[in-house]
Tab-separated table of C-alpha atoms and ligand atoms in Angstrom:
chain	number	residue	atom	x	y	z
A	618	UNK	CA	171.017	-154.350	129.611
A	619	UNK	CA	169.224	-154.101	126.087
A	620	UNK	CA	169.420	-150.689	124.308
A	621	UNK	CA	165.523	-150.539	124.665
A	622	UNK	CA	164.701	-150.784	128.546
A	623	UNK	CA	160.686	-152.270	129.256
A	624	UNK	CA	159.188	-150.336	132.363
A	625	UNK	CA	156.168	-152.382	133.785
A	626	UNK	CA	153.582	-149.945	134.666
A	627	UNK	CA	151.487	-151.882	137.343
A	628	UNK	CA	148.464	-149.508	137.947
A	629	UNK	CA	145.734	-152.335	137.242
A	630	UNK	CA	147.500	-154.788	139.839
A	631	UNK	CA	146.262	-152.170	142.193
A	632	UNK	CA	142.640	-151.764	140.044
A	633	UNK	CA	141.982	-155.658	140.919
A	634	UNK	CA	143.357	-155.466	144.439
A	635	UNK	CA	140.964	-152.218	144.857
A	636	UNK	CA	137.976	-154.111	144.106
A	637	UNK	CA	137.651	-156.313	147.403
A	638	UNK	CA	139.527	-153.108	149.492
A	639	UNK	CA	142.460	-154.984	150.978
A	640	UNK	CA	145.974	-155.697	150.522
A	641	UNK	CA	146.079	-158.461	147.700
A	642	UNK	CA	147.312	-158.463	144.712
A	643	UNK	CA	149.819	-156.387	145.936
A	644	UNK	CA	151.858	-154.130	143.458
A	645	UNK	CA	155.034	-154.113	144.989
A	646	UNK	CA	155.069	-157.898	144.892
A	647	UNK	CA	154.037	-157.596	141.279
A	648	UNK	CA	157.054	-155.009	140.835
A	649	UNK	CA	159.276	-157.293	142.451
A	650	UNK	CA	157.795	-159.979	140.336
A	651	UNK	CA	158.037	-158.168	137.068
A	652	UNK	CA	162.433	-156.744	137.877
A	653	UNK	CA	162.866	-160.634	138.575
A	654	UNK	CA	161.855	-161.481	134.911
A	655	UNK	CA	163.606	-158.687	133.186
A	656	UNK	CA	162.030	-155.547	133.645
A	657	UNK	CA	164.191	-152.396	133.671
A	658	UNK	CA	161.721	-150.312	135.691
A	659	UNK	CA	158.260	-149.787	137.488
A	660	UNK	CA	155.877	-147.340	136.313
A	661	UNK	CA	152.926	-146.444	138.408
A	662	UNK	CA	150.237	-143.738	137.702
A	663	UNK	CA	149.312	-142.134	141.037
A	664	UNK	CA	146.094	-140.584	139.866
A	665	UNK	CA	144.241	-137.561	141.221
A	666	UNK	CA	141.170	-140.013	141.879
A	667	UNK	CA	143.558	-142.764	143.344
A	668	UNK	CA	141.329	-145.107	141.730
A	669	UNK	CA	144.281	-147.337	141.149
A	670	UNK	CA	147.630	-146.774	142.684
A	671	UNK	CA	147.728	-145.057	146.225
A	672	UNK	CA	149.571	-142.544	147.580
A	673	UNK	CA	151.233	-146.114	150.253
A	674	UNK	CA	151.939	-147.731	147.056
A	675	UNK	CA	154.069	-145.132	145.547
A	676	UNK	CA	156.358	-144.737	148.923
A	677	UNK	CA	156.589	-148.536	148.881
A	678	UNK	CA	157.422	-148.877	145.478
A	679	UNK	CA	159.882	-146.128	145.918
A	680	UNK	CA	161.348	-148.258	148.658
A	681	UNK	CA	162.393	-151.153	146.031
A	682	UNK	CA	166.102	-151.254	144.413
A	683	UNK	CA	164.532	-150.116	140.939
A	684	UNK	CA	163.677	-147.029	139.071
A	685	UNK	CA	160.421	-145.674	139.473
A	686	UNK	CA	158.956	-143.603	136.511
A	687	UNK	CA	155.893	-141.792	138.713
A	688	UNK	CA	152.901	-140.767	135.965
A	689	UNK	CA	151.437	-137.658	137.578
A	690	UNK	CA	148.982	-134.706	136.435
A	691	UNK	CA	151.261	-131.750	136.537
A	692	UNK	CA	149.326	-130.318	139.304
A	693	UNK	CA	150.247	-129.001	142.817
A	694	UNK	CA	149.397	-131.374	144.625
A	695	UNK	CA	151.605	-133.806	142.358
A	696	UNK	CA	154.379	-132.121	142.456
A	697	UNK	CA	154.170	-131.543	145.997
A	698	UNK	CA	154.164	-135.615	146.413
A	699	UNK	CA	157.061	-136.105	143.638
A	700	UNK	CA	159.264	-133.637	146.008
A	701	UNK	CA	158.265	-135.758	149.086
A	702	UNK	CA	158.878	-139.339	147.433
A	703	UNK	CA	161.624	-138.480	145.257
A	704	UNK	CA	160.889	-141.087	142.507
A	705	UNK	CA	163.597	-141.351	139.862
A	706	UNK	CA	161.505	-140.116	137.020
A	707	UNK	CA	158.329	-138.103	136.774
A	708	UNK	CA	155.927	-138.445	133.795
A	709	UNK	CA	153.817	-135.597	133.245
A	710	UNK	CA	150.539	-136.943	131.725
A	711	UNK	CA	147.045	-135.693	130.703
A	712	UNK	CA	144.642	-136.446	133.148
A	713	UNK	CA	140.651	-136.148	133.256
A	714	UNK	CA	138.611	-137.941	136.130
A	715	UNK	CA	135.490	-139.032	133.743
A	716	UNK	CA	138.444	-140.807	131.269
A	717	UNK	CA	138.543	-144.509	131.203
A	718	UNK	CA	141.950	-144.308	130.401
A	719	UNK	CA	144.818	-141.507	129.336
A	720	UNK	CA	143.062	-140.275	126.069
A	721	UNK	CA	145.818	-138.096	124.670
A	722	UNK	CA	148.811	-136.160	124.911
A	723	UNK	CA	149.887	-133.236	127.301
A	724	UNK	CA	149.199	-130.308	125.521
A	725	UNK	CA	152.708	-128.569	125.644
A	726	UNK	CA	152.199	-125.701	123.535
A	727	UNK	CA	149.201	-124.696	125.183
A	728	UNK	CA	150.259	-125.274	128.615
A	729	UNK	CA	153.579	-124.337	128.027
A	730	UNK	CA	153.274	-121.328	131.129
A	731	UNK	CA	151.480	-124.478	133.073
A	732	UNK	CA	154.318	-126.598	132.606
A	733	UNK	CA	157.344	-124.632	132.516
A	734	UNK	CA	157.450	-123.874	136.279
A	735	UNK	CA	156.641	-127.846	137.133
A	736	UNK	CA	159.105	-129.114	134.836
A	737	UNK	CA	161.373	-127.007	136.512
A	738	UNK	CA	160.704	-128.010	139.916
A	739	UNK	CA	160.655	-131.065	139.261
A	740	UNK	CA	164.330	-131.035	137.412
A	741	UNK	CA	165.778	-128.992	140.096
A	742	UNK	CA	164.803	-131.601	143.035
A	743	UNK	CA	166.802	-134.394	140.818
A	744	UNK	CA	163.716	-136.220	139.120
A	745	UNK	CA	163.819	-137.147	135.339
A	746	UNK	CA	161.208	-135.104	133.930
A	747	UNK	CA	159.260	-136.951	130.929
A	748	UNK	CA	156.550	-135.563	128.902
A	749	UNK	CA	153.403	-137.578	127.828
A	750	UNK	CA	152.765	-136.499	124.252
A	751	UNK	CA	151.356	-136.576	120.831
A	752	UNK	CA	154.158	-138.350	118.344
A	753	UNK	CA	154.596	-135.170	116.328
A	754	UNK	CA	157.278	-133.470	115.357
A	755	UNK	CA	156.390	-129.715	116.837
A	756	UNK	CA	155.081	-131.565	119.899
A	757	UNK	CA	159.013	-132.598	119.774
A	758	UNK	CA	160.645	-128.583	119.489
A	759	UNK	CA	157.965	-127.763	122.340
A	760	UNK	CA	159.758	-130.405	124.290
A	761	UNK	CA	163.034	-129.435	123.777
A	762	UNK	CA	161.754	-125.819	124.095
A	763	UNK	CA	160.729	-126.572	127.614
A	764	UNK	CA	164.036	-128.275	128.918
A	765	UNK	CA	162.102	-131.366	129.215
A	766	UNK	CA	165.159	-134.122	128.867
A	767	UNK	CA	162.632	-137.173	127.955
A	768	UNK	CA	159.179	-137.448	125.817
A	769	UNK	CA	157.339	-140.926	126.094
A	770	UNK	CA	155.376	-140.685	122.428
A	771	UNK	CA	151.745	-141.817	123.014
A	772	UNK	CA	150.997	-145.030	120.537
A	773	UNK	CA	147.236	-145.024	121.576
A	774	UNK	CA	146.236	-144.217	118.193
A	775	UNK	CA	148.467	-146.369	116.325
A	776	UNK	CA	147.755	-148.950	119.019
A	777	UNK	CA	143.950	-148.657	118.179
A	778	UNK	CA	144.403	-149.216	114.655
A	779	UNK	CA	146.246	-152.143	115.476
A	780	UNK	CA	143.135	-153.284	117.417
A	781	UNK	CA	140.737	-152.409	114.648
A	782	UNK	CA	142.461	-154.583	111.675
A	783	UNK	CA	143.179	-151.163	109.790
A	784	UNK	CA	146.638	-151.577	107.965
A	785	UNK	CA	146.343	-147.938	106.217
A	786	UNK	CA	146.086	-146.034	109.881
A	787	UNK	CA	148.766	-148.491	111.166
A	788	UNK	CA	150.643	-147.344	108.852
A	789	UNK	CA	149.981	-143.809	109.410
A	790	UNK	CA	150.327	-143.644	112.858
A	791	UNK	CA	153.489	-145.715	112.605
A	792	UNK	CA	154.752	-143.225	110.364
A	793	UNK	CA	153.916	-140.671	112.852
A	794	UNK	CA	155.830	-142.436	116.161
A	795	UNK	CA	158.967	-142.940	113.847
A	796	UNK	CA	159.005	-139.407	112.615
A	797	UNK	CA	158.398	-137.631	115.947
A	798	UNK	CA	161.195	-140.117	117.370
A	799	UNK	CA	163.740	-139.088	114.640
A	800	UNK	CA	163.078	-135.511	115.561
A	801	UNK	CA	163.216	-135.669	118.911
A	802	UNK	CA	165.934	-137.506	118.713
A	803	UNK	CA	167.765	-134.651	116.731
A	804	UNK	CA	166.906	-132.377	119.140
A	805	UNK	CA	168.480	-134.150	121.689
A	806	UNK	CA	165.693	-135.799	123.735
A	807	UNK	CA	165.380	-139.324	124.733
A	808	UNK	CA	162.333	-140.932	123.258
A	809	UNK	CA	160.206	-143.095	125.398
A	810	UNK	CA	157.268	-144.848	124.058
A	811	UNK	CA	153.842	-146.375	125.969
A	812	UNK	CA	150.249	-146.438	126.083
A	813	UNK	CA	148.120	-149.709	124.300
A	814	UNK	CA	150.923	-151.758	123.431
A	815	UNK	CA	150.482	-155.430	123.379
A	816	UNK	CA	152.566	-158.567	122.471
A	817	UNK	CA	150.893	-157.722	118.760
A	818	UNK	CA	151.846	-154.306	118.391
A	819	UNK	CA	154.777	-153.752	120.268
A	820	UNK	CA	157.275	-154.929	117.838
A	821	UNK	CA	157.134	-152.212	114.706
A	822	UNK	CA	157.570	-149.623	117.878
A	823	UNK	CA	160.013	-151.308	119.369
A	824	UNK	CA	162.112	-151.299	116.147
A	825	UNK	CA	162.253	-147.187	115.873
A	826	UNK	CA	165.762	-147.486	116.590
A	827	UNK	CA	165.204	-143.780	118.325
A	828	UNK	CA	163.169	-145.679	121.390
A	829	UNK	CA	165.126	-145.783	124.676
A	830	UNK	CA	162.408	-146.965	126.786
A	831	UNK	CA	158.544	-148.797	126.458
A	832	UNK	CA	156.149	-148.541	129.603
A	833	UNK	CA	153.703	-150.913	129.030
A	834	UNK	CA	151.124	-152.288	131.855
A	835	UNK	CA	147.507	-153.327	131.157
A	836	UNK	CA	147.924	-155.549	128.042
A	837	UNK	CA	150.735	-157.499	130.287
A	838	UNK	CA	149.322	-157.453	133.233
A	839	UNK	CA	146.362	-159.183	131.434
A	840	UNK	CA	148.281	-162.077	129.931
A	841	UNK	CA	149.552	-162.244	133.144
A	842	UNK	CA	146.206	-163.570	134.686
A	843	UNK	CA	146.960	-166.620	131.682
A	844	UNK	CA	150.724	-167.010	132.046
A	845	UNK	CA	151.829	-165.651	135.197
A	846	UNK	CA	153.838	-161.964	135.728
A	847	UNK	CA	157.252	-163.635	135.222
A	848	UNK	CA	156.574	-165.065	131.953
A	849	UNK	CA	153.982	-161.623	130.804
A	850	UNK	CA	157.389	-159.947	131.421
A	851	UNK	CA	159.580	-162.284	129.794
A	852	UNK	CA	157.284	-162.615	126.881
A	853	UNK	CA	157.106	-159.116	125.969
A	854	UNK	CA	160.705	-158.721	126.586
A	855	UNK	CA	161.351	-161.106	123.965
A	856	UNK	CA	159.094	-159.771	121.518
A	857	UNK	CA	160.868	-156.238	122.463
A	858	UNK	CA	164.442	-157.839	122.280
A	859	UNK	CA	163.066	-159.727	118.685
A	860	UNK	CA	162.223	-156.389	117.098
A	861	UNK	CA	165.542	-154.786	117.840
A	862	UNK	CA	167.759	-157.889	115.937
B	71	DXP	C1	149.880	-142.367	130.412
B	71	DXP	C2	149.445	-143.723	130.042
B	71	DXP	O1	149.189	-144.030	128.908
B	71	DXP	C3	149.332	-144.757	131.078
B	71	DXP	O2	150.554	-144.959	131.612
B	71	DXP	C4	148.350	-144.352	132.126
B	71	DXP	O3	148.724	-144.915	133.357
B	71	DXP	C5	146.984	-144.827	131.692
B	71	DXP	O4	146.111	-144.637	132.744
B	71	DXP	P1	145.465	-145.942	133.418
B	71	DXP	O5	146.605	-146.804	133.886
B	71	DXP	O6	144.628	-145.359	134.536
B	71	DXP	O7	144.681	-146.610	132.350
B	72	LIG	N1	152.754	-144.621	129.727
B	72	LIG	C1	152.220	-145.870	129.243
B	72	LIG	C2	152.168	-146.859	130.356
B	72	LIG	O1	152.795	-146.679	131.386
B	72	LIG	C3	151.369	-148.073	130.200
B	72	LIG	O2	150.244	-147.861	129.380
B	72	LIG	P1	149.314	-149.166	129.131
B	72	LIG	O3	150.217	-150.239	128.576
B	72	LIG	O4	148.752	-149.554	130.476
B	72	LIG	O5	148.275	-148.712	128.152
């Protein structure tokens, strides 16, 4: 197994197999799909709206011989279904229903009483806890503050200078991701990454030598509709796998 593991996070299978109502595409065939051509792990956002992943798909998923990294709202009710499934990782993100898409970080200083009790919880039933947050280096002592063993660093920003064609906040936000990992790092936490990455971006990232883990799901499971899943997986794994030579 590489030193940076690739979680497929397979939410907008289940966004195109929402739009008719029924059964197909179905995202535990893509999860099968995507371990077949390398993946290290499934990641599926079960969100408060369900417009995406269901609460079916996350007890068939958890069925599968893989690791299942469940994205969650640190809510109640979340928790409440974490305990019940017993995934093999929980990752505690942001969540608004009126966002397109995850739009930040968890705020872990503010929410820290929020949090403290969930991450707890969640640690005591056996679930790795991760936390969804800004690539900054309090963010990081926050983290460690709160006993949280794993942070996946949100690249959103420096993904959407990537986007945009603008080298300077690349290179900013870069900077950011590879000083929050070193930190973290130091503190002891493992450092995930996710959120925007595409076969263009994903290499600088994937070199922060601090990087365990990527989740990465919509820009792959869009080249997938050109290439197929197996090959979306094996592409990015090789652009991953590139980066770390
Ligand atoms: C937390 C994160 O960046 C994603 O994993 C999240 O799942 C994005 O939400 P959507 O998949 O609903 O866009
Ligand atoms: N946590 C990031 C993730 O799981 C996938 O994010 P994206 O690649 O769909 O933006």
């Amino acid at each position: 197994m590489s030193s940076l593991r690739l979680g497929v996070n397979i939410d907008h299978v289940a966004t195109v197999r929402n739009a008719r109502g029924g059964h197909v595409p179905d995202p535990v065939r893509a999860a099968q799909e995507a371990v077949a051509a390398g993946a290290d792990g499934i990641t599926a956002h079960l969100r408060e709206d369900r417009r995406h992943i269901r609460d079916a798909d996350i007890a068939a998923l958890k069925a599968l011989p893989v690791p299942l990294n469940l994205e969650m709202a640190a809510t109640d009710e979340m928790v409440g279904i974490a305990l019940h499934t017993r995934p093999h990782a929980a990752c505690l993100v942001p969540e608004k229903r009126e966002e397109r898409t995850t739009e930040g970080g968890l705020d872990i200083i503010g929410g820290r009483a929020h949090l403290a009790p969930r991450i707890a919880t969640l640690s005591e039933a056996g679930i790795r806890v991760s936390l969804f947050v800004e690539p900054d280096e309090a963010v990081m002592e926050a983290a460690h503050a709160l006993k949280a063993p794993v942070v996946e660093l949100h690249t959103g920003s420096y993904c959407e200078a990537a986007v945009a064609g603008d080298a300077p906040r690349v290179a900013r936000e870069l900077d950011r991701i590879v000083r929050a990992a070193a930190h973290g790092a130091g503190l002891g936490l493992e450092i995930h990454a996710g959120h925007g990455l595409t076969l263009d971006s994903v290499g600088p990232v994937a070199a922060v030598p601090q990087i365990r883990e990527l989740n990465i799901g919509h820009a792959l499971i869009a080249e997938a509709i050109f290439v197929g899943l197996r090959q979306a997986v094996h592409d990015m794994r090789a652009a991953m796998d590139r980066a770390r030579r």
